[in-house]
CSV table of N, CA and C and ligand atoms in Angstrom, one decimal:
chain,number,residue,atom,x,y,z
A,281,UNK,N,-55.5,-52.8,-76.1
A,281,UNK,CA,-55.2,-54.1,-75.5
A,281,UNK,C,-54.3,-55.0,-76.3
A,282,UNK,N,-54.5,-54.9,-77.7
A,282,UNK,CA,-53.6,-55.7,-78.5
A,282,UNK,C,-52.2,-55.2,-78.5
A,283,UNK,N,-52.0,-53.9,-78.5
A,283,UNK,CA,-50.7,-53.3,-78.5
A,283,UNK,C,-50.0,-53.6,-77.1
A,284,UNK,N,-50.8,-53.5,-76.1
A,284,UNK,CA,-50.3,-53.8,-74.8
A,284,UNK,C,-49.8,-55.2,-74.7
A,285,UNK,N,-50.5,-56.1,-75.4
A,285,UNK,CA,-50.1,-57.5,-75.4
A,285,UNK,C,-48.8,-57.6,-76.2
A,286,UNK,N,-48.7,-56.9,-77.3
A,286,UNK,CA,-47.5,-57.0,-78.1
A,286,UNK,C,-46.3,-56.5,-77.3
A,287,UNK,N,-46.5,-55.5,-76.5
A,287,UNK,CA,-45.4,-55.0,-75.7
A,287,UNK,C,-45.0,-56.1,-74.7
A,288,UNK,N,-45.9,-56.7,-74.1
A,288,UNK,CA,-45.6,-57.8,-73.2
A,288,UNK,C,-44.9,-58.9,-73.9
A,289,UNK,N,-45.3,-59.2,-75.1
A,289,UNK,CA,-44.6,-60.2,-76.0
A,289,UNK,C,-43.1,-59.8,-76.1
A,290,UNK,N,-42.8,-58.5,-76.3
A,290,UNK,CA,-41.4,-58.1,-76.5
A,290,UNK,C,-40.6,-58.2,-75.2
A,291,UNK,N,-41.3,-58.0,-74.1
A,291,UNK,CA,-40.6,-58.2,-72.8
A,291,UNK,C,-40.3,-59.7,-72.7
A,292,UNK,N,-41.3,-60.5,-73.0
A,292,UNK,CA,-41.1,-61.9,-72.9
A,292,UNK,C,-39.9,-62.4,-73.8
A,293,UNK,N,-39.9,-61.8,-75.0
A,293,UNK,CA,-38.8,-62.1,-76.0
A,293,UNK,C,-37.5,-61.8,-75.3
A,294,UNK,N,-37.4,-60.7,-74.6
A,294,UNK,CA,-36.1,-60.3,-74.0
A,294,UNK,C,-35.7,-61.4,-73.0
A,295,UNK,N,-36.7,-62.0,-72.3
A,295,UNK,CA,-36.4,-63.0,-71.3
A,295,UNK,C,-36.2,-64.3,-71.9
A,296,UNK,N,-36.8,-64.5,-73.1
A,296,UNK,CA,-36.8,-65.9,-73.7
A,296,UNK,C,-35.4,-66.5,-73.9
A,297,UNK,N,-34.5,-65.7,-74.4
A,297,UNK,CA,-33.2,-66.3,-74.6
A,297,UNK,C,-32.5,-66.6,-73.3
A,298,UNK,N,-32.7,-65.8,-72.3
A,298,UNK,CA,-32.1,-66.1,-71.0
A,298,UNK,C,-32.8,-67.4,-70.4
A,299,UNK,N,-34.1,-67.4,-70.7
A,299,UNK,CA,-34.9,-68.5,-70.2
A,299,UNK,C,-34.4,-69.8,-70.8
A,300,UNK,N,-34.2,-69.8,-72.1
A,300,UNK,CA,-33.7,-71.0,-72.8
A,300,UNK,C,-32.2,-71.3,-72.5
A,301,UNK,N,-31.5,-70.3,-72.1
A,301,UNK,CA,-30.2,-70.6,-71.6
A,301,UNK,C,-30.2,-71.0,-70.2
A,302,UNK,N,-31.4,-71.1,-69.6
A,302,UNK,CA,-31.5,-71.6,-68.2
A,302,UNK,C,-30.8,-70.6,-67.2
A,303,UNK,N,-30.8,-69.3,-67.6
A,303,UNK,CA,-30.1,-68.3,-66.8
A,303,UNK,C,-31.1,-67.4,-66.1
A,304,UNK,N,-32.4,-67.8,-66.3
A,304,UNK,CA,-33.5,-66.9,-65.8
A,304,UNK,C,-33.8,-67.3,-64.3
A,305,UNK,N,-33.9,-66.2,-63.5
A,305,UNK,CA,-34.3,-66.5,-62.1
A,305,UNK,C,-35.7,-67.1,-62.1
A,306,UNK,N,-36.0,-68.0,-61.1
A,306,UNK,CA,-37.3,-68.7,-61.1
A,306,UNK,C,-38.5,-67.8,-61.2
A,307,UNK,N,-38.4,-66.6,-60.6
A,307,UNK,CA,-39.5,-65.7,-60.7
A,307,UNK,C,-39.8,-65.3,-62.1
A,308,UNK,N,-38.8,-64.8,-62.8
A,308,UNK,CA,-39.0,-64.4,-64.2
A,308,UNK,C,-39.3,-65.6,-65.1
A,309,UNK,N,-38.8,-66.7,-64.7
A,309,UNK,CA,-39.1,-68.0,-65.5
A,309,UNK,C,-40.6,-68.2,-65.4
A,310,UNK,N,-41.2,-68.1,-64.2
A,310,UNK,CA,-42.6,-68.3,-64.0
A,310,UNK,C,-43.4,-67.3,-64.8
A,311,UNK,N,-42.9,-66.1,-64.9
A,311,UNK,CA,-43.6,-65.0,-65.7
A,311,UNK,C,-43.6,-65.4,-67.2
A,312,UNK,N,-42.5,-65.9,-67.7
A,312,UNK,CA,-42.4,-66.3,-69.1
A,312,UNK,C,-43.4,-67.4,-69.3
A,313,UNK,N,-43.4,-68.4,-68.4
A,313,UNK,CA,-44.2,-69.6,-68.6
A,313,UNK,C,-45.7,-69.2,-68.6
A,314,UNK,N,-46.0,-68.2,-67.7
A,314,UNK,CA,-47.4,-67.8,-67.6
A,314,UNK,C,-47.8,-67.1,-68.9
A,315,UNK,N,-46.9,-66.3,-69.5
A,315,UNK,CA,-47.2,-65.6,-70.8
A,315,UNK,C,-47.4,-66.7,-71.9
A,316,UNK,N,-46.5,-67.7,-71.9
A,316,UNK,CA,-46.5,-68.7,-72.9
A,316,UNK,C,-47.8,-69.5,-72.9
A,317,UNK,N,-48.3,-69.6,-71.7
A,317,UNK,CA,-49.6,-70.4,-71.5
A,317,UNK,C,-50.7,-69.8,-72.2
A,318,UNK,N,-50.6,-68.5,-72.5
A,318,UNK,CA,-51.7,-67.7,-73.0
A,318,UNK,C,-51.4,-67.0,-74.3
A,319,UNK,N,-50.3,-67.4,-75.0
A,319,UNK,CA,-49.9,-66.6,-76.1
A,319,UNK,C,-49.2,-67.6,-77.2
A,320,UNK,N,-50.1,-68.1,-78.1
A,320,UNK,CA,-49.6,-69.1,-79.1
A,320,UNK,C,-48.4,-68.6,-79.9
A,321,UNK,N,-48.4,-67.4,-80.4
A,321,UNK,CA,-47.2,-67.0,-81.2
A,321,UNK,C,-45.9,-67.0,-80.4
A,322,UNK,N,-46.0,-66.7,-79.1
A,322,UNK,CA,-44.8,-66.8,-78.3
A,322,UNK,C,-44.4,-68.2,-78.1
A,323,UNK,N,-45.3,-69.1,-77.9
A,323,UNK,CA,-45.0,-70.5,-77.8
A,323,UNK,C,-44.3,-71.0,-79.0
A,324,UNK,N,-44.8,-70.7,-80.2
A,324,UNK,CA,-44.2,-71.1,-81.5
A,324,UNK,C,-42.8,-70.5,-81.5
A,325,UNK,N,-42.7,-69.3,-81.1
A,325,UNK,CA,-41.4,-68.6,-81.2
A,325,UNK,C,-40.4,-69.3,-80.2
A,326,UNK,N,-40.9,-69.6,-79.0
A,326,UNK,CA,-40.0,-70.2,-78.0
A,326,UNK,C,-39.6,-71.6,-78.5
A,327,UNK,N,-40.5,-72.3,-79.2
A,327,UNK,CA,-40.1,-73.6,-79.7
A,327,UNK,C,-39.0,-73.5,-80.7
A,328,UNK,N,-39.2,-72.5,-81.6
A,328,UNK,CA,-38.2,-72.4,-82.7
A,328,UNK,C,-36.9,-71.9,-82.1
A,329,UNK,N,-37.0,-71.1,-81.1
A,329,UNK,CA,-35.8,-70.6,-80.4
A,329,UNK,C,-35.1,-71.7,-79.7
A,330,UNK,N,-35.9,-72.5,-79.0
A,330,UNK,CA,-35.4,-73.7,-78.3
A,330,UNK,C,-34.6,-74.6,-79.2
A,331,UNK,N,-35.2,-74.8,-80.4
A,331,UNK,CA,-34.6,-75.7,-81.4
A,331,UNK,C,-33.3,-75.1,-81.9
A,332,UNK,N,-33.3,-73.8,-82.1
A,332,UNK,CA,-32.1,-73.1,-82.6
A,332,UNK,C,-31.0,-73.3,-81.6
A,333,UNK,N,-31.3,-73.0,-80.3
A,333,UNK,CA,-30.3,-73.1,-79.3
A,333,UNK,C,-29.8,-74.6,-79.2
A,334,UNK,N,-30.7,-75.5,-79.2
A,334,UNK,CA,-30.4,-76.9,-79.1
A,334,UNK,C,-29.5,-77.3,-80.3
A,335,UNK,N,-29.8,-76.9,-81.5
A,335,UNK,CA,-29.0,-77.2,-82.7
A,335,UNK,C,-27.6,-76.6,-82.5
A,336,UNK,N,-27.6,-75.4,-82.1
A,336,UNK,CA,-26.3,-74.7,-82.0
A,336,UNK,C,-25.4,-75.5,-81.0
A,337,UNK,N,-26.0,-76.0,-79.9
A,337,UNK,CA,-25.2,-76.7,-78.9
A,337,UNK,C,-24.8,-78.1,-79.5
A,338,UNK,N,-25.7,-78.7,-80.2
A,338,UNK,CA,-25.5,-80.0,-80.7
A,338,UNK,C,-24.3,-80.0,-81.7
A,339,UNK,N,-24.3,-79.0,-82.5
A,339,UNK,CA,-23.3,-79.0,-83.6
A,339,UNK,C,-22.0,-78.3,-83.2
A,340,UNK,N,-21.9,-77.7,-82.0
A,340,UNK,CA,-20.7,-77.1,-81.5
A,340,UNK,C,-20.3,-77.6,-80.1
A,341,UNK,N,-20.2,-78.9,-80.0
A,341,UNK,CA,-19.9,-79.5,-78.7
A,341,UNK,C,-18.7,-79.0,-78.0
A,342,UNK,N,-17.7,-78.5,-78.8
A,342,UNK,CA,-16.5,-78.1,-78.3
A,342,UNK,C,-16.6,-76.7,-77.7
A,343,UNK,N,-17.7,-76.0,-78.1
A,343,UNK,CA,-17.9,-74.6,-77.6
A,343,UNK,C,-18.4,-74.7,-76.2
A,344,UNK,N,-18.0,-73.7,-75.4
A,344,UNK,CA,-18.7,-73.6,-74.1
A,344,UNK,C,-20.1,-73.2,-74.3
A,345,UNK,N,-21.0,-73.8,-73.5
A,345,UNK,CA,-22.4,-73.3,-73.6
A,345,UNK,C,-22.4,-71.9,-73.1
A,346,UNK,N,-23.1,-71.0,-73.8
A,346,UNK,CA,-23.1,-69.6,-73.4
A,346,UNK,C,-24.3,-68.9,-74.1
A,347,UNK,N,-24.5,-67.7,-73.7
A,347,UNK,CA,-25.6,-66.9,-74.3
A,347,UNK,C,-25.4,-66.8,-75.8
A,348,UNK,N,-26.6,-66.6,-76.5
A,348,UNK,CA,-26.5,-66.4,-78.0
A,348,UNK,C,-25.7,-65.2,-78.3
A,349,UNK,N,-25.0,-65.2,-79.4
A,349,UNK,CA,-24.3,-64.0,-79.9
A,349,UNK,C,-25.2,-62.9,-80.2
A,350,UNK,N,-24.6,-61.7,-80.2
A,350,UNK,CA,-25.4,-60.5,-80.5
A,350,UNK,C,-26.1,-60.6,-81.8
A,351,UNK,N,-25.4,-61.1,-82.8
A,351,UNK,CA,-26.1,-61.2,-84.2
A,351,UNK,C,-27.2,-62.2,-84.2
A,352,UNK,N,-27.1,-63.3,-83.5
A,352,UNK,CA,-28.1,-64.3,-83.4
A,352,UNK,C,-29.3,-63.7,-82.7
A,353,UNK,N,-29.1,-62.9,-81.7
A,353,UNK,CA,-30.2,-62.2,-81.0
A,353,UNK,C,-30.9,-61.2,-81.9
A,354,UNK,N,-30.1,-60.5,-82.6
A,354,UNK,CA,-30.7,-59.5,-83.6
A,354,UNK,C,-31.5,-60.2,-84.6
A,355,UNK,N,-31.0,-61.3,-85.2
A,355,UNK,CA,-31.8,-62.0,-86.2
A,355,UNK,C,-33.1,-62.5,-85.6
A,356,UNK,N,-33.0,-63.0,-84.4
A,356,UNK,CA,-34.2,-63.6,-83.7
A,356,UNK,C,-35.2,-62.5,-83.4
A,357,UNK,N,-34.7,-61.4,-83.0
A,357,UNK,CA,-35.6,-60.2,-82.6
A,357,UNK,C,-36.3,-59.7,-83.9
A,358,UNK,N,-35.5,-59.7,-85.0
A,358,UNK,CA,-36.1,-59.2,-86.3
A,358,UNK,C,-37.2,-60.2,-86.7
A,359,UNK,N,-36.9,-61.5,-86.6
A,359,UNK,CA,-37.9,-62.5,-87.0
A,359,UNK,C,-39.1,-62.4,-86.2
A,360,UNK,N,-38.9,-62.1,-84.9
A,360,UNK,CA,-40.0,-62.1,-83.9
A,360,UNK,C,-40.9,-60.9,-84.2
A,361,UNK,N,-40.3,-59.7,-84.5
A,361,UNK,CA,-41.0,-58.5,-84.7
A,361,UNK,C,-41.8,-58.6,-86.0
A,362,UNK,N,-41.2,-59.3,-87.0
A,362,UNK,CA,-41.9,-59.5,-88.3
A,362,UNK,C,-43.2,-60.4,-88.0
A,363,UNK,N,-43.0,-61.4,-87.2
A,363,UNK,CA,-44.1,-62.3,-86.9
A,363,UNK,C,-45.2,-61.5,-86.2
A,364,UNK,N,-44.8,-60.6,-85.2
A,364,UNK,CA,-45.8,-59.9,-84.5
A,364,UNK,C,-46.5,-58.9,-85.5
A,365,UNK,N,-45.7,-58.3,-86.4
A,365,UNK,CA,-46.3,-57.3,-87.3
A,365,UNK,C,-47.2,-58.0,-88.3
A,366,UNK,N,-46.9,-59.2,-88.7
A,366,UNK,CA,-47.7,-60.0,-89.6
A,366,UNK,C,-49.1,-60.3,-88.9
A,367,UNK,N,-49.1,-60.6,-87.7
A,367,UNK,CA,-50.3,-60.9,-87.0
A,367,UNK,C,-51.2,-59.7,-86.9
A,368,UNK,N,-50.6,-58.5,-86.8
A,368,UNK,CA,-51.4,-57.3,-86.6
A,368,UNK,C,-52.0,-56.8,-87.9
A,369,UNK,N,-51.5,-57.3,-89.1
A,369,UNK,CA,-52.0,-56.8,-90.4
A,369,UNK,C,-53.5,-57.1,-90.5
A,370,UNK,N,-54.2,-56.1,-90.9
A,370,UNK,CA,-55.6,-56.3,-91.1
A,370,UNK,C,-56.0,-56.2,-92.6
B,1146,LIG,ZN1,-46.7,-63.2,-76.5
């Protein structure tokens, strides 16, 4: 059950950046929100991701708003997986 949840966390992670870019279709958006309602680590992660995106936009007003770069996504995914791995440590 725990690993199943971790998998669903990773699916949610894949949706989160699109969600925060407001590019997510309403159906998927509701799915993400439903998961966030029941998953504290994902909420924390979404908050930090939201802040990151917000900061990026705030400090680059001349840039067109767009999806996160591949490197930013990789960094976030790595941080996310470390967080999940940390929670599973017994
Ligand atoms: Zn989760």
